mmCIF file of C-alpha atoms in Angstrom:
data_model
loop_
_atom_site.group_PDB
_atom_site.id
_atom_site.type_symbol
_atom_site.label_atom_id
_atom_site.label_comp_id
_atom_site.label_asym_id
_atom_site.label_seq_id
_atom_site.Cartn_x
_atom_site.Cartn_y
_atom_site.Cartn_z
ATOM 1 C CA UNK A 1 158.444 99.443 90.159
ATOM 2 C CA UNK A 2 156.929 100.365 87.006
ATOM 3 C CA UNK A 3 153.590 102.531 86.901
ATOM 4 C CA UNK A 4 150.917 99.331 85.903
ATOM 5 C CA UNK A 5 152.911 97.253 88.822
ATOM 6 C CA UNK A 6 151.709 100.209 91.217
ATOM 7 C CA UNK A 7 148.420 100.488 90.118
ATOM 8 C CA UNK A 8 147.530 96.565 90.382
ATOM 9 C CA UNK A 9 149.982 96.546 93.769
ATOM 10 C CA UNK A 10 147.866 94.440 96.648
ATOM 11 C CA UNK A 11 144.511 94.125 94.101
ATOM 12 C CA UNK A 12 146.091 92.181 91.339
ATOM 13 C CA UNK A 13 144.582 91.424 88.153
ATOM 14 C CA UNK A 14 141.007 91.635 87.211
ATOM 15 C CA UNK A 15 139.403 89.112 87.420
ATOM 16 C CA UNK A 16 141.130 87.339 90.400
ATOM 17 C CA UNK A 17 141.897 83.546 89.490
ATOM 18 C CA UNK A 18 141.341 82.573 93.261
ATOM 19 C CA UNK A 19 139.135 83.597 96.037
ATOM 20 C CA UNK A 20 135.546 83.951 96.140
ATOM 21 C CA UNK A 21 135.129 86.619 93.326
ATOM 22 C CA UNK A 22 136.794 83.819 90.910
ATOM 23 C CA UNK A 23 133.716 81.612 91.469
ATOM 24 C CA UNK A 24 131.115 84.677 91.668
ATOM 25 C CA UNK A 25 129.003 84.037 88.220
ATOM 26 C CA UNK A 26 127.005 87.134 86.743
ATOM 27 C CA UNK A 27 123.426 87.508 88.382
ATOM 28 C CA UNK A 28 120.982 86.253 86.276
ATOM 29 C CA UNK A 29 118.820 88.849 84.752
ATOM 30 C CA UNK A 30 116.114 88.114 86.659
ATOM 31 C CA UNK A 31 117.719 88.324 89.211
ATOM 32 C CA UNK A 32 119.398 92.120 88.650
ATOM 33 C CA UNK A 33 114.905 92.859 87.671
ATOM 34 C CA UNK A 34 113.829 91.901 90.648
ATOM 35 C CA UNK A 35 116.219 94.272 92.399
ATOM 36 C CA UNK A 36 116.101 97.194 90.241
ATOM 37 C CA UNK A 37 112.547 96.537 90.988
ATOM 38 C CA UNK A 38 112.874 95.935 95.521
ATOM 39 C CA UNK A 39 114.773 98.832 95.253
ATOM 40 C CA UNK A 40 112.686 101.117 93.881
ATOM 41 C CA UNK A 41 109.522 100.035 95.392
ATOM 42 C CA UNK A 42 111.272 100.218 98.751
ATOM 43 C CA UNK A 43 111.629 103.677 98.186
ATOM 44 C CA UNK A 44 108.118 104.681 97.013
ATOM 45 C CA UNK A 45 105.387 103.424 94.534
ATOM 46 C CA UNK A 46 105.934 103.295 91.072
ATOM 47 C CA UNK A 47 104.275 102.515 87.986
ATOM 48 C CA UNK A 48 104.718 99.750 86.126
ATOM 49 C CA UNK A 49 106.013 101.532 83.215
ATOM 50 C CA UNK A 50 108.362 103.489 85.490
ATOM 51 C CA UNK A 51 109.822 100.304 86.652
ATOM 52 C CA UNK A 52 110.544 99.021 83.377
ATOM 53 C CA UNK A 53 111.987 102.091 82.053
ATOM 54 C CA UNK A 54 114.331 101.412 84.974
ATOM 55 C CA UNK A 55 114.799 97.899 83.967
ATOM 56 C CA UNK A 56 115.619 98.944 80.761
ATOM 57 C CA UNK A 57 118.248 101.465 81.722
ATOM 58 C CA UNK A 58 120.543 98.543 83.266
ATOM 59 C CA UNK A 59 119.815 96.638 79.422
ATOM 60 C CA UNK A 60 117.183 94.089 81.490
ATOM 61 C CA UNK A 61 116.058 92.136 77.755
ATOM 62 C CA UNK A 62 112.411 92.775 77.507
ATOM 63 C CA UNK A 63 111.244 89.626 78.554
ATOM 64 C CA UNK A 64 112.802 89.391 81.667
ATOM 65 C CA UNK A 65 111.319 92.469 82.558
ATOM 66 C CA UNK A 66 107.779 91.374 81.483
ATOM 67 C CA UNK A 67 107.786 88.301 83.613
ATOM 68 C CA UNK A 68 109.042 90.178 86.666
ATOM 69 C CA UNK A 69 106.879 93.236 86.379
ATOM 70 C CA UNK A 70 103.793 90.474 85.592
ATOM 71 C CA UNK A 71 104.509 88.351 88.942
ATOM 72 C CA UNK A 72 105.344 91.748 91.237
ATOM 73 C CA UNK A 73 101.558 92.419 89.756
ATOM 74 C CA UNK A 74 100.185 89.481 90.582
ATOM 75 C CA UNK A 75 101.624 89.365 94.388
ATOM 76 C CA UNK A 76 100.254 92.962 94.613
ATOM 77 C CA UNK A 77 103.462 94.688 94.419
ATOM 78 C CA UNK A 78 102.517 96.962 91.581
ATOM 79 C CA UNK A 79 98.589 98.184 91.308
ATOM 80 C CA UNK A 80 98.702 101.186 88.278
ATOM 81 C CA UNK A 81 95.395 101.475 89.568
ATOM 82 C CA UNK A 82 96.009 102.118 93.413
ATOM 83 C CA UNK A 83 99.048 104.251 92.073
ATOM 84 C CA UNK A 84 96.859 106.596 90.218
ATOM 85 C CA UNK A 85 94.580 107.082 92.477
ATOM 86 C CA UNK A 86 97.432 107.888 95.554
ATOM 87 C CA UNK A 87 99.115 110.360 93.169
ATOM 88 C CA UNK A 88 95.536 112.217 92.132
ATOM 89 C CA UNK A 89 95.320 112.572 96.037
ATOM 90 C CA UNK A 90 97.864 113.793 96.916
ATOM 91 C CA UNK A 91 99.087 116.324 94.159
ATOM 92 C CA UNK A 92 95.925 117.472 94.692
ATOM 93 C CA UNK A 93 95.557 118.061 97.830
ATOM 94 C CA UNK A 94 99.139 118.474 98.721
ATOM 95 C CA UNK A 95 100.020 120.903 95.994
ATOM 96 C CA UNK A 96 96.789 122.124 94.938
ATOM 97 C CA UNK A 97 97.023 120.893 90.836
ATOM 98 C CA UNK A 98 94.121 120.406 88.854
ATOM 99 C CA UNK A 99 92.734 117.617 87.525
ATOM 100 C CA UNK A 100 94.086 118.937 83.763
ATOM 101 C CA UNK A 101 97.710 118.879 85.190
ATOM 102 C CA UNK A 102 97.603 115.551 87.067
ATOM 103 C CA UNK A 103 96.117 113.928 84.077
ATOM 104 C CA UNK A 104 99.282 115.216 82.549
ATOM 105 C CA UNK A 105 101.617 113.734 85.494
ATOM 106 C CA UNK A 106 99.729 110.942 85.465
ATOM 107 C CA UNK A 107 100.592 110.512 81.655
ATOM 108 C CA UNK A 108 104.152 110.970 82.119
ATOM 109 C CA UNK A 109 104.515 108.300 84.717
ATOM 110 C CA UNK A 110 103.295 105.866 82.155
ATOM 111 C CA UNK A 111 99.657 105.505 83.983
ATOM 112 C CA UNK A 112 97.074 104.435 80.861
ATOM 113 C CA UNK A 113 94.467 106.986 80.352
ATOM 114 C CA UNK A 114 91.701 105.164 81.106
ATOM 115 C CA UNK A 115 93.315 104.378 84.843
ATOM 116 C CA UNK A 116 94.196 107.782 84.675
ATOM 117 C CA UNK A 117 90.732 109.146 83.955
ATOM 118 C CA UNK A 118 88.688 106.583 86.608
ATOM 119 C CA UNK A 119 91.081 108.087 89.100
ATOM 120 C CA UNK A 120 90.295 111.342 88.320
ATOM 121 C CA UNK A 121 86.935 111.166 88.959
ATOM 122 C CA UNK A 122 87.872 111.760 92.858
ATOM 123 C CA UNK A 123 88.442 115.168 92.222
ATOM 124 C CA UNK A 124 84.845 116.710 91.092
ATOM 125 C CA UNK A 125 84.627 119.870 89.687
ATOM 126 C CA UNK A 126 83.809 121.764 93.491
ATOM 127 C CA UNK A 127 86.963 120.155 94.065
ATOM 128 C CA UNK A 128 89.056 121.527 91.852
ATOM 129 C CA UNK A 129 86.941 125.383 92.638
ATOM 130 C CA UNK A 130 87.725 125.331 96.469
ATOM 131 C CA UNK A 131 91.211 124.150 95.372
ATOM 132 C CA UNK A 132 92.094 126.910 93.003
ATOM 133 C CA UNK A 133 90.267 129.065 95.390
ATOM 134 C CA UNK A 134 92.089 128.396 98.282
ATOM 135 C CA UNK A 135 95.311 128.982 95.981
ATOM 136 C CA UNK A 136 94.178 132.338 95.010
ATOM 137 C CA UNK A 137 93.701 133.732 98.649
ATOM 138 C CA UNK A 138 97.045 132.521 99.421
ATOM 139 C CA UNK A 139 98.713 134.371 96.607
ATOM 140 C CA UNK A 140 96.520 137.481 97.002
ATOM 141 C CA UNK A 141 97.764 137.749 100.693
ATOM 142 C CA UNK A 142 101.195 137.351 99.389
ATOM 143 C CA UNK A 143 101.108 140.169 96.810
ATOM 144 C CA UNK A 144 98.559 142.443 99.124
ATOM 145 C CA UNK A 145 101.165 145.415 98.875
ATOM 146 C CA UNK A 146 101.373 145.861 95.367
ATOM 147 C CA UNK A 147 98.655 147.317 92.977
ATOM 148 C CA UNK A 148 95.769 145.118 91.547
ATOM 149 C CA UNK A 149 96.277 144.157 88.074
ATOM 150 C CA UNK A 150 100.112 142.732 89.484
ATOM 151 C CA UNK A 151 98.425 140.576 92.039
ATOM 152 C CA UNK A 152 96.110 139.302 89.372
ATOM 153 C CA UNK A 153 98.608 138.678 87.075
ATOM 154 C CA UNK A 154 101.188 136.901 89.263
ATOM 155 C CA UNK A 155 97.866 134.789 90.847
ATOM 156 C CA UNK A 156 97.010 133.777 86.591
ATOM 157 C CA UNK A 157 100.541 133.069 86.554
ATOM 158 C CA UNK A 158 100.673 130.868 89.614
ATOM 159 C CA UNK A 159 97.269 128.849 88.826
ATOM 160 C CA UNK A 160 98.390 128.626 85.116
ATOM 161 C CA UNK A 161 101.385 126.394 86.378
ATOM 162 C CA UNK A 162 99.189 124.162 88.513
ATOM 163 C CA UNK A 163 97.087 123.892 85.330
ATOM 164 C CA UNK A 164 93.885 125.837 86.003
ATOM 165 C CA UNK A 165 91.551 126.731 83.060
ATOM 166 C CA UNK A 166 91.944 131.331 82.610
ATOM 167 C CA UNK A 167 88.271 131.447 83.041
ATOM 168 C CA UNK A 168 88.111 130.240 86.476
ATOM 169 C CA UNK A 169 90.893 131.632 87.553
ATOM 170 C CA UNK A 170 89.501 135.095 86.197
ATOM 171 C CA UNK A 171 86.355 134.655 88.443
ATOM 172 C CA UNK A 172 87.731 133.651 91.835
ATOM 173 C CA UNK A 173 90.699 136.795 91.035
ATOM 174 C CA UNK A 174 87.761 138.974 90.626
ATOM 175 C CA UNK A 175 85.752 137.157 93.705
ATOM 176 C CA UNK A 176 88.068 137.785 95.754
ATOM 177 C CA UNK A 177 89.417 140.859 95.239
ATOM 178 C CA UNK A 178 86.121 142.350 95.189
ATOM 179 C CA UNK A 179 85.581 140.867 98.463
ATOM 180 C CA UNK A 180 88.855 142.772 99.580
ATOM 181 C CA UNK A 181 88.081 145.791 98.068
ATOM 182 C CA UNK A 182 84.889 146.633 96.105
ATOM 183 C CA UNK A 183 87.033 149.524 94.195
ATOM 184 C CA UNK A 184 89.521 146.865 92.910
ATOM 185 C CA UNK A 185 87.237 145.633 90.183
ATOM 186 C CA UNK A 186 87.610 148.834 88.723
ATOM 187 C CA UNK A 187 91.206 148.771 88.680
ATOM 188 C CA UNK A 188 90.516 145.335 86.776
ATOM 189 C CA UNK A 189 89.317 146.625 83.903
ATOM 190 C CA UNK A 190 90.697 146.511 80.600
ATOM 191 C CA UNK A 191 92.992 143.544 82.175
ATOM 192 C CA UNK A 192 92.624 140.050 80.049
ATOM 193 C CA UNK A 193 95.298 137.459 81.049
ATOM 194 C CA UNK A 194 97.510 135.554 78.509
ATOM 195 C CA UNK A 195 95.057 132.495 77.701
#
């Protein structure tokens, strides 16, 4: 029995010339976008521009993917809209970001900025404050043992990843470290984080 014969043993050849899989055409395109798409969306919300990046991955021709994505809009399936303004929630509120790096999030999931910027608007500016606030406390308990100007460095560090402008983050460090210790304001000076 020579190698090949092995190797096709009890399968055959490819494709079979009898059985079911004989008769079996292609899917349809459509067909293969509207399951890229189920699948997905079964999993959790997407854009509309992160399904058809997904379409276009498995070579779903353009049009295809416009008339699916266009009727899964019009049946409610995809909202950008309702999308934008679940994500602003959560990653806020979840994972304390600002509004600076949702709106960058936001931008990378192929959200348009004007969606982007009208969901936003749910996070006000007292918003983002007790947010980053709440953030600094948490790392300032963390770092408590070590000396001042670490802990305010590692907290500019922290809310500089979550996107938080220097300048506020400078206040609520010296808020509430002050508030901790009067004499650590002191220690503070001289220090100006990386902007």
């Amino acid at each position: 029995m020579t190698s090949s014969t092995r190797r096709r043993g009890r399968f055959g050849t490819e494709p079979p010339s009898t059985g079911a899989a004989a008769q079996d055409a292609e899917p349809d395109q459509e067909s293969v976008a509207r399951a890229i798409a189920l699948r997905l969306l079964t999993s959790s919300p997407r854009s509309r521009a992160q399904l058809a990046e997904a379409m276009a991955r498995k070579d779903v021709p353009d049009d295809v993917a416009e008339r699916v994505l266009d009727r899964f809009t019009e049946v409610g399936l995809i909202d950008d809209v309702e999308y934008a303004r679940m994500v602003v929630r959560t990653r806020h509120a979840e994972r304390g970001l600002s509004r600076r790096a949702i709106a960058v999030e936001l931008r990378r999931r192929g959200i348009d900025d004007e969606v982007a910027g009208d969901a936003l608007e749910q996070v006000d500016a007292d918003d983002e404050e007790s947010a980053a606030r709440r953030l600094v406390r948490r790392k300032l308990a963390s770092t408590s043992g070590l000396d001042a100007q670490t802990r305010s460095r590692r907290t500019f560090a922290a809310l500089g990843r979550r996107g938080y402008p220097p300048g506020l983050v400078a206040r609520l460090v010296r808020e509430e470290l002050a508030a901790q210790d009067p004499t650590a304001d002191a220690d503070l000076d001289g220090f100006a984080p990386e902007q």
